[in-house]
Amino acid sequence: MAEYTVYSLEQAQKLIANHYMAATFQPAAQSYTLTTPIDGSEVLSIADCRAEEAKTSIDTAWTAFESWRDSSAFDRSALLEKWYGAMLANQETLAQLMTLEMGKPITESRGEVAYAAGYVKWYAEEAKRVYGTHFPAHHAAKRLLALRQPVGPCYAITPWNFPAAMLTRKAAPALAAGCTFIAKPAEKTPLTALLLGRLWLDVGAPEGTLQILTSSSSRQVSAPYFEDGRIRKITFTGSTPVGKILYKQSADTVKKLSLELGGHAPFIIFEDADVAQAVDAVIACKFRNSGQTCICTNRIYVHESLVDTFATAFSAKVSQLKLGDPRQDDCQIGPLVDQAGVAKVQEHVEDAVSKGAKVLTGGTLDHNLYYPATVLSNVSNDMLIMHEETFGPVAPITSFRDEADVVRMANDTQYGLASYFFTKDLARAWRVAEKLEYGIVGVNDGAPSAPYAPFGGLKESGIGREGGSWGMDEYLVTKYVSMNLAE
Ligand code: ADP
């Protein structure tokens, strides 16, 4: 580890304050104040980039691309390996920055840094395996090839709920493929992204290959990227309404596009499930990041023969989840990210209760942004929570009788990101996995994400896949070369 620069939290904050990362770390012309959801206090003054900085960054990304695309895949791989090492060497500081900026419990933040580094490691390896194809022609003198080349400079808008992993899941395959990459982290979470960028420079990466532009106005700073034809690829993780806007904006210059949008994950527990395992899996799935993930379950369907047993066991365990200061190791539920997040949770709970839901645990705001882990039973399909993503620590339980019915209810949404079910019946496992209209299906598994697996949604949950070889394809274009050897 000694070969890597390791920053303390104080050193990292000093470095990040009022700076953004273009070719190098640069002081900003203007700034905005970042506050923490932990107690609302001011944390740092952050670079507030606008269209002018964005335009310069496109020139920088284009110039860097002209040499980066011709670099050896082995050299890119070696740099990514070093970036991975630098991330692990700085795991604690990255985790502390993340907890500070968005309130994730510190043990989860450490886990996210390891998970984020896992993408860098995987794509360091994959960089060397971007194979083209040589295929037969009907003409004896012809030799036909399909080359795979980097798509070009890319622009990413990344979300606040996974400040490290959502950046590396996009940037690592792009850089491995030979693309240059500009990231605009969510305005609430600039800290982790900037330190990740700094670590990329520290390990000797060429200037301009990765740029991090922080801004309080995503719309203003983003506009030039959509207008400029040199940006060949847009990648976005966020809500479905914003994804639709960006999809339209990409049309004018016909950009390649990846969208990871909203979810509304069903979790089905069939009558032959192992209830104890299901309880633990739903807790892991629902309450990670205080329920602020796009693949966390939003609707729990339990077979009517098990629903009371499940609800009792589940709410007993959920009531033990510790709400508190996310900087403490024993914290399991931290603050929600902002007041709008709290308001949405309150709206969903109040609406459900007014229509007959029962609160088994939690159900009222503790203080400030701290909302406890909550379980609702007697939930019915006319409640808001059964149709909209809550993005908070509320688990609604409803019951079902019939497999075909519950699959139909699970699919009755415009979303199609993640879904889960528990059963011990192998035939049912295949049948239901095939019928669920979701990009991700966890069978007896509440935590399916992995750097080597395809992550992405169907329907209005998105376009494209991140992770594994599928994630690399998003940053490559295919070029057909036909050679006629006839003399
Ligand atoms: P959230 O605000 O909950 O993170 P959103 O999907 O609304 O989810 O926003 C995700 C990101 O997209 C944020 O960083 C936001 O600033 C940015 N964004 C919103 N609208 C636009 C837009 N019109 N152009 C570019 N970025 C946008």
JSON list of N, CA and C and ligand atoms in Angstrom, two decimals, residues 155 157-160 184-188 216-220 222-223 226 236-243 245-246 249 391, ligand 1:
[
{"chain": "A", "resi": 155, "resn": "TYR", "atom": "N", "xyz": [-20.02, 11.62, -21.43]},
{"chain": "A", "resi": 155, "resn": "TYR", "atom": "CA", "xyz": [-20.46, 12.50, -20.35]},
{"chain": "A", "resi": 155, "resn": "TYR", "atom": "C", "xyz": [-21.41, 11.72, -19.44]},
{"chain": "A", "resi": 157, "resn": "ILE", "atom": "N", "xyz": [-23.82, 11.73, -15.85]},
{"chain": "A", "resi": 157, "resn": "ILE", "atom": "CA", "xyz": [-24.48, 12.39, -14.73]},
{"chain": "A", "resi": 157, "resn": "ILE", "atom": "C", "xyz": [-24.74, 11.29, -13.71]},
{"chain": "A", "resi": 158, "resn": "THR", "atom": "N", "xyz": [-24.08, 11.40, -12.54]},
{"chain": "A", "resi": 158, "resn": "THR", "atom": "CA", "xyz": [-24.15, 10.31, -11.56]},
{"chain": "A", "resi": 158, "resn": "THR", "atom": "C", "xyz": [-24.98, 10.73, -10.34]},
{"chain": "A", "resi": 159, "resn": "PRO", "atom": "N", "xyz": [-25.59, 9.76, -9.66]},
{"chain": "A", "resi": 159, "resn": "PRO", "atom": "CA", "xyz": [-26.54, 10.08, -8.58]},
{"chain": "A", "resi": 159, "resn": "PRO", "atom": "C", "xyz": [-25.87, 10.16, -7.21]},
{"chain": "A", "resi": 160, "resn": "TRP", "atom": "N", "xyz": [-26.64, 10.64, -6.23]},
{"chain": "A", "resi": 160, "resn": "TRP", "atom": "CA", "xyz": [-26.10, 10.83, -4.87]},
{"chain": "A", "resi": 160, "resn": "TRP", "atom": "C", "xyz": [-26.17, 9.55, -4.03]},
{"chain": "A", "resi": 184, "resn": "LYS", "atom": "N", "xyz": [-20.27, 14.43, -14.01]},
{"chain": "A", "resi": 184, "resn": "LYS", "atom": "CA", "xyz": [-20.89, 15.50, -13.22]},
{"chain": "A", "resi": 184, "resn": "LYS", "atom": "C", "xyz": [-21.63, 14.79, -12.08]},
{"chain": "A", "resi": 185, "resn": "PRO", "atom": "N", "xyz": [-21.00, 14.74, -10.89]},
{"chain": "A", "resi": 185, "resn": "PRO", "atom": "CA", "xyz": [-21.69, 14.08, -9.78]},
{"chain": "A", "resi": 185, "resn": "PRO", "atom": "C", "xyz": [-22.90, 14.90, -9.32]},
{"chain": "A", "resi": 186, "resn": "ALA", "atom": "N", "xyz": [-23.82, 14.25, -8.64]},
{"chain": "A", "resi": 186, "resn": "ALA", "atom": "CA", "xyz": [-25.00, 14.95, -8.09]},
{"chain": "A", "resi": 186, "resn": "ALA", "atom": "C", "xyz": [-24.51, 16.11, -7.23]},
{"chain": "A", "resi": 187, "resn": "GLU", "atom": "N", "xyz": [-25.24, 17.21, -7.24]},
{"chain": "A", "resi": 187, "resn": "GLU", "atom": "CA", "xyz": [-24.81, 18.40, -6.49]},
{"chain": "A", "resi": 187, "resn": "GLU", "atom": "C", "xyz": [-24.64, 18.13, -5.00]},
{"chain": "A", "resi": 188, "resn": "LYS", "atom": "N", "xyz": [-25.38, 17.12, -4.49]},
{"chain": "A", "resi": 188, "resn": "LYS", "atom": "CA", "xyz": [-25.27, 16.79, -3.06]},
{"chain": "A", "resi": 188, "resn": "LYS", "atom": "C", "xyz": [-24.01, 15.99, -2.74]},
{"chain": "A", "resi": 216, "resn": "SER", "atom": "N", "xyz": [-23.85, 23.27, -9.02]},
{"chain": "A", "resi": 216, "resn": "SER", "atom": "CA", "xyz": [-25.14, 23.33, -8.34]},
{"chain": "A", "resi": 216, "resn": "SER", "atom": "C", "xyz": [-26.27, 23.40, -9.36]},
{"chain": "A", "resi": 217, "resn": "SER", "atom": "N", "xyz": [-25.90, 23.55, -10.64]},
{"chain": "A", "resi": 217, "resn": "SER", "atom": "CA", "xyz": [-26.94, 23.60, -11.68]},
{"chain": "A", "resi": 217, "resn": "SER", "atom": "C", "xyz": [-26.64, 22.57, -12.76]},
{"chain": "A", "resi": 218, "resn": "SER", "atom": "N", "xyz": [-27.21, 21.40, -12.56]},
{"chain": "A", "resi": 218, "resn": "SER", "atom": "CA", "xyz": [-26.94, 20.31, -13.51]},
{"chain": "A", "resi": 218, "resn": "SER", "atom": "C", "xyz": [-27.38, 20.68, -14.91]},
{"chain": "A", "resi": 219, "resn": "ARG", "atom": "N", "xyz": [-28.51, 21.39, -15.00]},
{"chain": "A", "resi": 219, "resn": "ARG", "atom": "CA", "xyz": [-29.04, 21.71, -16.32]},
{"chain": "A", "resi": 219, "resn": "ARG", "atom": "C", "xyz": [-28.09, 22.63, -17.09]},
{"chain": "A", "resi": 220, "resn": "GLN", "atom": "N", "xyz": [-27.60, 23.67, -16.41]},
{"chain": "A", "resi": 220, "resn": "GLN", "atom": "CA", "xyz": [-26.71, 24.61, -17.09]},
{"chain": "A", "resi": 220, "resn": "GLN", "atom": "C", "xyz": [-25.38, 23.99, -17.48]},
{"chain": "A", "resi": 222, "resn": "SER", "atom": "N", "xyz": [-24.75, 20.89, -17.95]},
{"chain": "A", "resi": 222, "resn": "SER", "atom": "CA", "xyz": [-24.91, 19.74, -18.84]},
{"chain": "A", "resi": 222, "resn": "SER", "atom": "C", "xyz": [-25.19, 20.12, -20.29]},
{"chain": "A", "resi": 223, "resn": "ALA", "atom": "N", "xyz": [-25.83, 21.28, -20.49]},
{"chain": "A", "resi": 223, "resn": "ALA", "atom": "CA", "xyz": [-26.31, 21.63, -21.83]},
{"chain": "A", "resi": 223, "resn": "ALA", "atom": "C", "xyz": [-25.24, 21.51, -22.92]},
{"chain": "A", "resi": 226, "resn": "PHE", "atom": "N", "xyz": [-24.69, 18.02, -24.48]},
{"chain": "A", "resi": 226, "resn": "PHE", "atom": "CA", "xyz": [-25.73, 17.48, -25.35]},
{"chain": "A", "resi": 226, "resn": "PHE", "atom": "C", "xyz": [-25.67, 18.13, -26.73]},
{"chain": "A", "resi": 236, "resn": "PHE", "atom": "N", "xyz": [-26.38, 8.03, -17.70]},
{"chain": "A", "resi": 236, "resn": "PHE", "atom": "CA", "xyz": [-27.12, 8.69, -16.62]},
{"chain": "A", "resi": 236, "resn": "PHE", "atom": "C", "xyz": [-27.71, 7.66, -15.67]},
{"chain": "A", "resi": 237, "resn": "THR", "atom": "N", "xyz": [-27.60, 7.92, -14.39]},
{"chain": "A", "resi": 237, "resn": "THR", "atom": "CA", "xyz": [-28.36, 7.17, -13.39]},
{"chain": "A", "resi": 237, "resn": "THR", "atom": "C", "xyz": [-29.17, 8.18, -12.60]},
{"chain": "A", "resi": 238, "resn": "GLY", "atom": "N", "xyz": [-30.49, 8.00, -12.56]},
{"chain": "A", "resi": 238, "resn": "GLY", "atom": "CA", "xyz": [-31.35, 8.94, -11.85]},
{"chain": "A", "resi": 238, "resn": "GLY", "atom": "C", "xyz": [-32.80, 8.58, -12.09]},
{"chain": "A", "resi": 239, "resn": "SER", "atom": "N", "xyz": [-33.66, 9.58, -12.01]},
{"chain": "A", "resi": 239, "resn": "SER", "atom": "CA", "xyz": [-35.09, 9.30, -12.08]},
{"chain": "A", "resi": 239, "resn": "SER", "atom": "C", "xyz": [-35.54, 9.11, -13.54]},
{"chain": "A", "resi": 240, "resn": "THR", "atom": "N", "xyz": [-36.68, 8.46, -13.70]},
{"chain": "A", "resi": 240, "resn": "THR", "atom": "CA", "xyz": [-37.24, 8.24, -15.04]},
{"chain": "A", "resi": 240, "resn": "THR", "atom": "C", "xyz": [-37.62, 9.57, -15.72]},
{"chain": "A", "resi": 241, "resn": "PRO", "atom": "N", "xyz": [-38.26, 10.54, -15.03]},
{"chain": "A", "resi": 241, "resn": "PRO", "atom": "CA", "xyz": [-38.58, 11.80, -15.73]},
{"chain": "A", "resi": 241, "resn": "PRO", "atom": "C", "xyz": [-37.35, 12.52, -16.27]},
{"chain": "A", "resi": 242, "resn": "VAL", "atom": "N", "xyz": [-36.27, 12.59, -15.48]},
{"chain": "A", "resi": 242, "resn": "VAL", "atom": "CA", "xyz": [-35.05, 13.26, -15.98]},
{"chain": "A", "resi": 242, "resn": "VAL", "atom": "C", "xyz": [-34.43, 12.42, -17.11]},
{"chain": "A", "resi": 243, "resn": "GLY", "atom": "N", "xyz": [-34.44, 11.11, -16.98]},
{"chain": "A", "resi": 243, "resn": "GLY", "atom": "CA", "xyz": [-33.91, 10.24, -18.04]},
{"chain": "A", "resi": 243, "resn": "GLY", "atom": "C", "xyz": [-34.59, 10.49, -19.37]},
{"chain": "A", "resi": 245, "resn": "ILE", "atom": "N", "xyz": [-35.95, 13.30, -20.38]},
{"chain": "A", "resi": 245, "resn": "ILE", "atom": "CA", "xyz": [-35.47, 14.60, -20.91]},
{"chain": "A", "resi": 245, "resn": "ILE", "atom": "C", "xyz": [-34.12, 14.39, -21.59]},
{"chain": "A", "resi": 246, "resn": "LEU", "atom": "N", "xyz": [-33.23, 13.67, -20.93]},
{"chain": "A", "resi": 246, "resn": "LEU", "atom": "CA", "xyz": [-31.88, 13.48, -21.48]},
{"chain": "A", "resi": 246, "resn": "LEU", "atom": "C", "xyz": [-31.91, 12.63, -22.76]},
{"chain": "A", "resi": 249, "resn": "GLN", "atom": "N", "xyz": [-32.80, 15.02, -25.41]},
{"chain": "A", "resi": 249, "resn": "GLN", "atom": "CA", "xyz": [-31.70, 15.96, -25.71]},
{"chain": "A", "resi": 249, "resn": "GLN", "atom": "C", "xyz": [-30.57, 15.28, -26.47]},
{"chain": "A", "resi": 391, "resn": "PHE", "atom": "N", "xyz": [-38.26, 5.42, -1.98]},
{"chain": "A", "resi": 391, "resn": "PHE", "atom": "CA", "xyz": [-36.87, 5.85, -1.75]},
{"chain": "A", "resi": 391, "resn": "PHE", "atom": "C", "xyz": [-36.65, 6.20, -0.29]},
{"chain": "B", "resi": 1, "resn": "ADP", "atom": "P1", "xyz": [-32.34, 13.21, -7.77]},
{"chain": "B", "resi": 1, "resn": "ADP", "atom": "O1", "xyz": [-32.49, 14.70, -7.87]},
{"chain": "B", "resi": 1, "resn": "ADP", "atom": "O2", "xyz": [-33.26, 12.57, -6.78]},
{"chain": "B", "resi": 1, "resn": "ADP", "atom": "O3", "xyz": [-30.93, 12.78, -7.64]},
{"chain": "B", "resi": 1, "resn": "ADP", "atom": "P2", "xyz": [-33.03, 13.24, -10.54]},
{"chain": "B", "resi": 1, "resn": "ADP", "atom": "O4", "xyz": [-33.21, 12.15, -11.52]},
{"chain": "B", "resi": 1, "resn": "ADP", "atom": "O5", "xyz": [-34.12, 14.24, -10.42]},
{"chain": "B", "resi": 1, "resn": "ADP", "atom": "O6", "xyz": [-32.79, 12.56, -9.14]},
{"chain": "B", "resi": 1, "resn": "ADP", "atom": "O7", "xyz": [-31.70, 13.99, -10.87]},
{"chain": "B", "resi": 1, "resn": "ADP", "atom": "C1", "xyz": [-30.53, 13.25, -11.10]},
{"chain": "B", "resi": 1, "resn": "ADP", "atom": "C2", "xyz": [-29.45, 14.20, -11.56]},
{"chain": "B", "resi": 1, "resn": "ADP", "atom": "O8", "xyz": [-29.81, 14.76, -12.82]},
{"chain": "B", "resi": 1, "resn": "ADP", "atom": "C3", "xyz": [-29.22, 15.34, -10.59]},
{"chain": "B", "resi": 1, "resn": "ADP", "atom": "O9", "xyz": [-27.82, 15.53, -10.46]},
{"chain": "B", "resi": 1, "resn": "ADP", "atom": "C4", "xyz": [-29.89, 16.50, -11.30]},
{"chain": "B", "resi": 1, "resn": "ADP", "atom": "O10", "xyz": [-29.31, 17.73, -11.00]},
{"chain": "B", "resi": 1, "resn": "ADP", "atom": "C5", "xyz": [-29.68, 16.16, -12.76]},
{"chain": "B", "resi": 1, "resn": "ADP", "atom": "N1", "xyz": [-30.66, 16.78, -13.66]},
{"chain": "B", "resi": 1, "resn": "ADP", "atom": "C6", "xyz": [-31.95, 17.05, -13.43]},
{"chain": "B", "resi": 1, "resn": "ADP", "atom": "N2", "xyz": [-32.52, 17.66, -14.50]},
{"chain": "B", "resi": 1, "resn": "ADP", "atom": "C7", "xyz": [-31.56, 17.77, -15.44]},
{"chain": "B", "resi": 1, "resn": "ADP", "atom": "C8", "xyz": [-31.50, 18.30, -16.77]},
{"chain": "B", "resi": 1, "resn": "ADP", "atom": "N3", "xyz": [-32.57, 18.83, -17.36]},
{"chain": "B", "resi": 1, "resn": "ADP", "atom": "N4", "xyz": [-30.32, 18.25, -17.43]},
{"chain": "B", "resi": 1, "resn": "ADP", "atom": "C9", "xyz": [-29.24, 17.70, -16.86]},
{"chain": "B", "resi": 1, "resn": "ADP", "atom": "N5", "xyz": [-29.24, 17.19, -15.63]},
{"chain": "B", "resi": 1, "resn": "ADP", "atom": "C10", "xyz": [-30.37, 17.22, -14.91]}
]
